[in-house]
Coordinates of C-alpha atoms in Angstrom, one line a residue:
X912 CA 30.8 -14.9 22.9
X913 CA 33.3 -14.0 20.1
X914 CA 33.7 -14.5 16.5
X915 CA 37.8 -15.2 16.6
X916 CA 38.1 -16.5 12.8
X917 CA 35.4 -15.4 10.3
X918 CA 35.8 -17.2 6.0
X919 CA 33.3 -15.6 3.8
X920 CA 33.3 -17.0 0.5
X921 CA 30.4 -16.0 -2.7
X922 CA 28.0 -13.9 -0.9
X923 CA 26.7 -11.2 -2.7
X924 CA 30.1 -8.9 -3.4
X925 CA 32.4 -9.5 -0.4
X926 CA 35.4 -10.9 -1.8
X927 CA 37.1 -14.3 -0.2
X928 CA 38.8 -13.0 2.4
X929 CA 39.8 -14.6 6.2
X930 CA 39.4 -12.2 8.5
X931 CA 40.1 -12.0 12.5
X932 CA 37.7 -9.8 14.3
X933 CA 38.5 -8.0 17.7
X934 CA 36.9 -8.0 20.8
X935 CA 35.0 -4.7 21.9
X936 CA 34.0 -2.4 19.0
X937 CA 34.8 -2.7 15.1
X938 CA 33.9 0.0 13.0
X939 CA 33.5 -0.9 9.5
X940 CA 33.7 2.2 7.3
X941 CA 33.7 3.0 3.5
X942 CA 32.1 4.7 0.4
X943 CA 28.2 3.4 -0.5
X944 CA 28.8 -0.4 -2.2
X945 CA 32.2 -0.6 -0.9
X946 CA 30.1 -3.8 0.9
X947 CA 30.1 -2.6 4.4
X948 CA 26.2 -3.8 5.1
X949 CA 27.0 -7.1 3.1
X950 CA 29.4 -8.1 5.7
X951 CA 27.7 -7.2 8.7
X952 CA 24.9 -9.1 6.9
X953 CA 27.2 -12.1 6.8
X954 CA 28.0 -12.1 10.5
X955 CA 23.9 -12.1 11.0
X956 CA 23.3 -14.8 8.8
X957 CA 26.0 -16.7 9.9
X958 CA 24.7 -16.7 13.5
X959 CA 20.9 -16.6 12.6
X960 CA 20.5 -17.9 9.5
X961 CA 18.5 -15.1 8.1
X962 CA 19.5 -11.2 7.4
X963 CA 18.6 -8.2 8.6
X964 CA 17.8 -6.7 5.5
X965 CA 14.4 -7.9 3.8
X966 CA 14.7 -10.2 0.0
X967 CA 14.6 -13.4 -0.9
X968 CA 17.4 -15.9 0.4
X969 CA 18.8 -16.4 -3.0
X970 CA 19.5 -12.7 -3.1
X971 CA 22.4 -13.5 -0.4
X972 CA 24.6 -15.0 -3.7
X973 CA 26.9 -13.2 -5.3
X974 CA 25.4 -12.2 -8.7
X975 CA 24.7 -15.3 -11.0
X976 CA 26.2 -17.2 -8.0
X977 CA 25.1 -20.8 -7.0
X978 CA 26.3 -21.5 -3.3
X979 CA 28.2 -19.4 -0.2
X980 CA 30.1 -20.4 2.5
X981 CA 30.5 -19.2 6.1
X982 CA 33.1 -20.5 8.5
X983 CA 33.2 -19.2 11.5
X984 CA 35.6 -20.1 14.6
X985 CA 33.0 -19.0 17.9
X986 CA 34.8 -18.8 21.5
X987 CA 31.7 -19.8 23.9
X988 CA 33.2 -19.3 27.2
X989 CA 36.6 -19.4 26.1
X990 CA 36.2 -22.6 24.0
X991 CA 36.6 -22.9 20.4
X992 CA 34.0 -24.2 18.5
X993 CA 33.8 -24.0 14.3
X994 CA 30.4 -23.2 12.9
X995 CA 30.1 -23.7 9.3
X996 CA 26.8 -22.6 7.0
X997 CA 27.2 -24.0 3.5
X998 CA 24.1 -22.8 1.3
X999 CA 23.0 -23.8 -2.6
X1000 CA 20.7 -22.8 -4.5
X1001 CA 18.6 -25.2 -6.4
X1002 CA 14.9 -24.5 -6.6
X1003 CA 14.9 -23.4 -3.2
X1004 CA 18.0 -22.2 -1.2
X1005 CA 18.8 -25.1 0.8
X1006 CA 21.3 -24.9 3.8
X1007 CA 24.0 -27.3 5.3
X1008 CA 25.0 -26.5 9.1
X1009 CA 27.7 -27.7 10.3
X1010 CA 29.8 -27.7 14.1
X1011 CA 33.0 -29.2 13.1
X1012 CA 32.0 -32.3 11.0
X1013 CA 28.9 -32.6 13.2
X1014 CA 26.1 -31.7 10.9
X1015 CA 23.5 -30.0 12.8
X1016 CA 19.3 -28.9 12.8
X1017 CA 18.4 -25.5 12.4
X1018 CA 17.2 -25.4 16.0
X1019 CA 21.1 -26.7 17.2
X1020 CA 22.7 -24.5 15.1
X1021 CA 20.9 -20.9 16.2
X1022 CA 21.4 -21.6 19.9
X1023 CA 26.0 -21.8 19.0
X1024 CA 26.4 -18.0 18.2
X1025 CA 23.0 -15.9 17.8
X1026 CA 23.9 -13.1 16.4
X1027 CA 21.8 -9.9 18.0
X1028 CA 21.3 -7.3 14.8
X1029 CA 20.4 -3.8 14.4
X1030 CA 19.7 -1.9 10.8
X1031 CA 17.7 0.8 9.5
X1032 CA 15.6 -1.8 8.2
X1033 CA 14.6 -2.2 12.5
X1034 CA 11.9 0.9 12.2
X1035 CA 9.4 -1.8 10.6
X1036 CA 9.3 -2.9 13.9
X1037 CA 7.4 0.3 14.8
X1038 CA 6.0 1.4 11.9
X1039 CA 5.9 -2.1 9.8
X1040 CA 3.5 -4.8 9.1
X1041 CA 2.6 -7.3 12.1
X1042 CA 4.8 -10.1 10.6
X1043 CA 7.7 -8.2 11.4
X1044 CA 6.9 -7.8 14.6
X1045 CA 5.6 -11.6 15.2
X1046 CA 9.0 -12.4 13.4
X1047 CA 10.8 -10.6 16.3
X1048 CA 9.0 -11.7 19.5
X1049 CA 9.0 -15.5 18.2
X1050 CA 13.1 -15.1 17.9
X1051 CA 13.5 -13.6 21.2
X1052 CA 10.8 -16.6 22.3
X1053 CA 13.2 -19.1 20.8
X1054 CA 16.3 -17.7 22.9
X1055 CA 14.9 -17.7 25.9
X1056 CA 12.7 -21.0 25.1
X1057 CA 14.5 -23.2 22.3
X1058 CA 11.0 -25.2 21.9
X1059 CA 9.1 -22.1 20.6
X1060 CA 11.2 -23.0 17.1
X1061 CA 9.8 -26.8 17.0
X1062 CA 6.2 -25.5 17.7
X1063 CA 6.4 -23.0 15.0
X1064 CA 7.5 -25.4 12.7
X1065 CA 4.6 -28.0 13.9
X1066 CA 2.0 -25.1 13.3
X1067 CA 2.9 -24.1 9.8
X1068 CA 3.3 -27.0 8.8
X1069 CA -0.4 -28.3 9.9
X1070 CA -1.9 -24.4 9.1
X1071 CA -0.7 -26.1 5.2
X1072 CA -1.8 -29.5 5.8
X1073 CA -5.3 -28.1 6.8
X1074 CA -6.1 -25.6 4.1
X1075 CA -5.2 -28.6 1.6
X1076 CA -8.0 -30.2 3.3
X1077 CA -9.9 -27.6 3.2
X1078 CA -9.8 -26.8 -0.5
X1079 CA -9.9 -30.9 -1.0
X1080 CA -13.5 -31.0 0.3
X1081 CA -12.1 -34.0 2.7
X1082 CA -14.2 -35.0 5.7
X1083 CA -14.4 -33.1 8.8
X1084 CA -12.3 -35.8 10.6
X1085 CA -9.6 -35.6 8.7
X1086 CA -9.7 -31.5 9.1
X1087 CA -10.0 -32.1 13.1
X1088 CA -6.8 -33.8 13.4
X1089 CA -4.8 -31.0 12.4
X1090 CA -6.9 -28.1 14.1
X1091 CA -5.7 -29.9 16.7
X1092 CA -2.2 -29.6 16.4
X1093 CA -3.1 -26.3 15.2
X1094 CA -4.5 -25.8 19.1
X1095 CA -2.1 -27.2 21.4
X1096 CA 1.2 -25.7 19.2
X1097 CA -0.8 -22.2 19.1
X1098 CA -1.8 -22.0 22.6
X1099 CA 2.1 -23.3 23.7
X1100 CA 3.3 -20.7 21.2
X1101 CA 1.5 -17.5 22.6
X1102 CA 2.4 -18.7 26.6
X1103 CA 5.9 -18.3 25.0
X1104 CA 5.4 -14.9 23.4
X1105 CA 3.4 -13.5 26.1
X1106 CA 6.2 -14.9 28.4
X1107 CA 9.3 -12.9 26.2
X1108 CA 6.7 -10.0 26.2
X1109 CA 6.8 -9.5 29.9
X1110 CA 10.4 -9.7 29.8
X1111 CA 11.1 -7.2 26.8
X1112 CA 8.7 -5.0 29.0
X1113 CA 10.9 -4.4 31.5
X1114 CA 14.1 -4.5 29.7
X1115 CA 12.5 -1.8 27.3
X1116 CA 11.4 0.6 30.0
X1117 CA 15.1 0.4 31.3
X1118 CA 16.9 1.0 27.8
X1119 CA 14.5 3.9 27.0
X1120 CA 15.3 5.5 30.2
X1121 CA 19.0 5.2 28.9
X1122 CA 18.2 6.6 25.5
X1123 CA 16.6 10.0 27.3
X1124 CA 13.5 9.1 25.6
X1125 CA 11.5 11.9 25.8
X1126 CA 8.1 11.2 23.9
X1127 CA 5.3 9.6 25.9
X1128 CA 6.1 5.7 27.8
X1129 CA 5.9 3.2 25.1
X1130 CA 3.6 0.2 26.1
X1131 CA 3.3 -3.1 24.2
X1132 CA 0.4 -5.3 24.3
X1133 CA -0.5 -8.7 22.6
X1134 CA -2.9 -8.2 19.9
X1135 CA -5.2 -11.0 19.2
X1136 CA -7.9 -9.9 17.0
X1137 CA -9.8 -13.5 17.1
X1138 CA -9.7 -12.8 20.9
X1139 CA -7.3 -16.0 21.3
X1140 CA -4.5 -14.1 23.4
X1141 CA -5.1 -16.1 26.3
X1142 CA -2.0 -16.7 29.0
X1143 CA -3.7 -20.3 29.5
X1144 CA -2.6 -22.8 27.2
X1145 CA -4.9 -25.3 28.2
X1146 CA -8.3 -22.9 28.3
X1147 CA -6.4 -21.1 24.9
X1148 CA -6.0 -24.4 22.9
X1149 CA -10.2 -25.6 23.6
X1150 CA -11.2 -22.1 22.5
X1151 CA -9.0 -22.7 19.3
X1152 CA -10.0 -25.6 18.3
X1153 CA -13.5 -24.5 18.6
X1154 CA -12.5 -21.2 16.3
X1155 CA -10.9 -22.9 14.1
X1156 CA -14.1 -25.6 13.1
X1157 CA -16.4 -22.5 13.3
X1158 CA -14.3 -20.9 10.7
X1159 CA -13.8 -23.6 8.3
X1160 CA -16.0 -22.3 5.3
X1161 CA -14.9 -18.8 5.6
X1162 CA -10.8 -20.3 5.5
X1163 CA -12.2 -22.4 2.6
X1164 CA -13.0 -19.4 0.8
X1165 CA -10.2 -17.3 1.8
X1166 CA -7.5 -20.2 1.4
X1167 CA -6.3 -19.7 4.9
X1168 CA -7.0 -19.8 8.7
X1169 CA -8.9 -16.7 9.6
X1170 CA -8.0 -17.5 13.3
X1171 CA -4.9 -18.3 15.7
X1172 CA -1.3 -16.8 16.8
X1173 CA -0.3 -16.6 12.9
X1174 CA -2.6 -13.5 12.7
X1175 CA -1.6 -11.5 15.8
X1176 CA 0.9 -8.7 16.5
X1177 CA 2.6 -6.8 19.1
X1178 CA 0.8 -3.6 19.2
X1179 CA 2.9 -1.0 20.2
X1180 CA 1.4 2.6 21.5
X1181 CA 3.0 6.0 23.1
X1182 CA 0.6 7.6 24.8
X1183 CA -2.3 5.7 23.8
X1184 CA -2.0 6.4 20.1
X1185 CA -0.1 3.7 17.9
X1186 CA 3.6 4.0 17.7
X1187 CA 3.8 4.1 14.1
X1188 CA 1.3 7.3 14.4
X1189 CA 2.6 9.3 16.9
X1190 CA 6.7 9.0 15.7
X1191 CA 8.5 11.1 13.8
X1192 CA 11.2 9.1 11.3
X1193 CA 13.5 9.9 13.8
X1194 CA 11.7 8.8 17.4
X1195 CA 11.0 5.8 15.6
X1196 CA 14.2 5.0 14.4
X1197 CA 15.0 4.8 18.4
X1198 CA 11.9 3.4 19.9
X1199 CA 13.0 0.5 17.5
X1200 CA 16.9 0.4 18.6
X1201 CA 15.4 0.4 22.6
X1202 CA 13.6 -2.9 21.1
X1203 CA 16.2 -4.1 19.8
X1204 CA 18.5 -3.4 22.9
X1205 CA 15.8 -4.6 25.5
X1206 CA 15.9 -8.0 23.5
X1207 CA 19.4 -8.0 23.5
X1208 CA 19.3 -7.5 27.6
X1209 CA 16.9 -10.3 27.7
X1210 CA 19.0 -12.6 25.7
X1211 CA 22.0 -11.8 27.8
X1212 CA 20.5 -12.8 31.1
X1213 CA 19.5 -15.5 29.7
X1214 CA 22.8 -16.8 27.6
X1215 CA 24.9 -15.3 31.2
X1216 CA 26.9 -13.4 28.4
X1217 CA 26.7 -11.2 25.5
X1218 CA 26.2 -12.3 22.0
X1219 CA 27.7 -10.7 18.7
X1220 CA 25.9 -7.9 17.9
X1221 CA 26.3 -5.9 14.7
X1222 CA 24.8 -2.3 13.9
X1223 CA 24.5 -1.5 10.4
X1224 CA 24.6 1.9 9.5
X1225 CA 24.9 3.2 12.9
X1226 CA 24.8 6.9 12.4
X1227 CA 21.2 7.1 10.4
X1228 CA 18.3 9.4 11.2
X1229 CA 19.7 8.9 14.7
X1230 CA 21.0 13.1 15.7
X1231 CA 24.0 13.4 17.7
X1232 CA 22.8 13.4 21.1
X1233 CA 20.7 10.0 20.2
X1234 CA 23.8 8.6 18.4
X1235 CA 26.1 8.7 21.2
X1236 CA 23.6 7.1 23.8
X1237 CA 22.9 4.4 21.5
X1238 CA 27.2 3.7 21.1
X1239 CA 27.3 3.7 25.0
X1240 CA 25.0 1.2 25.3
X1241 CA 26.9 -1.2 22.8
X1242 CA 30.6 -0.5 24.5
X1243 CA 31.1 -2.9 26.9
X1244 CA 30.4 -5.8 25.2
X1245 CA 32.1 -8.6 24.0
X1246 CA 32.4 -8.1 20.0
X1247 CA 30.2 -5.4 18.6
X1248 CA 30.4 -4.6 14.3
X1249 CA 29.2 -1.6 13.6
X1250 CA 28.9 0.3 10.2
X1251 CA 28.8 3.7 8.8
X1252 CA 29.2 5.7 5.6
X1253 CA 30.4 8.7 8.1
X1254 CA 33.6 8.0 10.1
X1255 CA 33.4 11.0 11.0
X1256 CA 30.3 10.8 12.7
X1257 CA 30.9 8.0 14.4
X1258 CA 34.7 7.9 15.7
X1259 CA 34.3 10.8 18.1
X1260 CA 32.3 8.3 20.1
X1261 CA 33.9 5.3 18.9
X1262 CA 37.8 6.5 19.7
X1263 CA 38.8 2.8 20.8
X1264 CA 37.3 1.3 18.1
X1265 CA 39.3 -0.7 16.2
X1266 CA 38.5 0.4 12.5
X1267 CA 38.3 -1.5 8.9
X1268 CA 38.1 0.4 5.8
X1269 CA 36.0 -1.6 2.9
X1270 CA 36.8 -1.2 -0.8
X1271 CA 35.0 -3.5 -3.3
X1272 CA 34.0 -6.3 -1.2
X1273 CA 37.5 -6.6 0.6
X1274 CA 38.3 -5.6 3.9
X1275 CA 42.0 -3.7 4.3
X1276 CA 43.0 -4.7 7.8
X1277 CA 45.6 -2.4 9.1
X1278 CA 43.4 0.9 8.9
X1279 CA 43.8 3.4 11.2
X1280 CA 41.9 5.8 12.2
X1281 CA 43.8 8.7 10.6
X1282 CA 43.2 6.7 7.1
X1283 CA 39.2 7.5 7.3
X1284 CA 39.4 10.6 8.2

């Protein structure tokens, strides 16, 4: 999967500019706000709607801006297809998706080009809250299982419906009706995590192995502190219906659901201690690319190709030895976009790279390598 034509038009400072990406490795260089990040944020949100970097999606505009545009032209298995993400902001930022004049749902739309993406911002997967972790094995659920998006949907939107209930005072029955949505969608949703987790498993152990990773094995392990981590759906959702009634004046008080799959987390350990307490800034900067590798192998196997993948500031609090495992592992593929503030760093790694120098939003095609050095 390729990105062939790419039109990026009032997001944040990248200047309107069409631009035709290479196959293989692109190595987007420049000074600090030149907008190197911003674009490789573009590709992501233009594949999965949401960015790499944390903020609110009205912070994607360019300042005092009201709507973006990204147009993409995507070659899956050869074949053109034009994907096209029109967003305004009004009280919320609402989206328009778009394959050719086909408008599409979010769920149609993130299976065309999913975008795999790897920042500095990745090391909350190790050392972050558990929502960033959720966020990441629910997206690797949805790739390999498109449904896992519908079902998250369905259970936010009845965990809401339920604590307005609950804060109404209405009658029990009425509360029942969606703890029982809240039971079957929950117990579907963690098979499908627990499912992606044993596949990440594996791929992990492999990718470490690659990256010489030399502090203890990591292990992963679903974390369900109500004790509703269950591989059986239809034994998980009785047992959460029943938590969730039990619970019901304590979620009253605490305006929400005290129980279920929004609460859990990947726990992730070396050597029986938690990651996040046993890493350097360093080791956990790579225990967190190896995640975000073994995902990307998972997603692979299951697409039968590779997806875009961009690498935003490639080169930090990753040392030398580190930094050219991690650019082995992304040669190869189809389209990689990778960024760094040190050429330098980077290119004697990187020497087929095609390169793109970034000055004030704009990207000045024709670079070479000698022009960065």
């Amino acid at each position: 999967m390729e990105i062939s034509k790419l039109l990026i038009s009032g997001f944040r400072n990248l200047v309107s500019q069409e631009l035709v990406p290479s196959s293989g490795v692109t190595l987007v260089v420049g000074r600090n706000g030149a907008g190197k990040s911003n674009l490789l944020e573009a590709v992501t949100v233009l594949g999965n709607l949401t960015s790499f970097r944390p903020g609110p999606p009205a912070g994607l505009l360019r300042w005092q801006g009201e709507s973006y545009t990204i147009v993409a032209t995507v070659k899956r298995d050869q074949t053109p297809v034009e994907l096209r993400h029109e967003a305004q902001l009004g009280h919320h930022l609402r989206r328009a998706l778009f394959r050719g004049a086909r408008r599409l749902t979010v769920g149609e739309y993130l299976q065309l080009c999913p975008v795999a993406a790897l920042s500095g911002f990745d090391r909350a997967l190790v050392t972050g809250a558990p929502e960033d972790r959720r966020r990441f094995l629910d997206r690797l659920a949805f790739h390999l299982h498109p449904e896992a998006l519908r079902l998250l949907q369905q259970y936010r939107r009845a965990l809401r419906q339920r604590a307005g209930l609950l804060a109404g005072g209405r009658p029990a029955v009425e509360v029942e009706a969606f703890e029982h949505v809240l039971a079957t969608t929950g117990a579907r949703l963690v098979e499908l995590r627990l499912a992606a987790m044993r596949q990440l498993t594996v791929a992990l152990e492999i990718e470490m192995g690659l990256l010489h990773w030399s502090p203890g094995r990591p292990q992963m392990r679903y974390h369900a502190p109500d004790g509703l981590g269950s591989p059986d759906a239809s034994s998980l959702a009785i047992r959460l219906q029943s938590a969730l009634a039990r619970s019901r004046r304590l979620d009253t008080q605490q305006r929400r659901a005290s129980v279920g799959p929004h609460r859990h987390d990947l726990a992730i350990t070396v050597g029986g201690v938690p990651a996040r307490e046993a890493l350097s800034a360093g080791q956990a900067k790579l225990l967190a690319v190896g995640l975000r590798l073994a995902a990307l192998a998972v997603v692979e196997e299951r697409l039968g190709g590779a997806p875009v993948v961009v690498f935003d500031d490639v080169d930090a609090e990753l040392d030398a030895g580190a930094l050219e495992r991690v650019l082995a592992r992304l040669h190869g593929r189809a389209q990689v976009l990778v960024s760094s503030a040190r050429p330098e760093l980077v290119l004697p790694f990187s020497t087929a790279a095609t390169v793109w120098r970034m000055e004030e939003g704009r990207v000045l095609v024709g670079e070479t390598e000698r022009s960065v050095e």
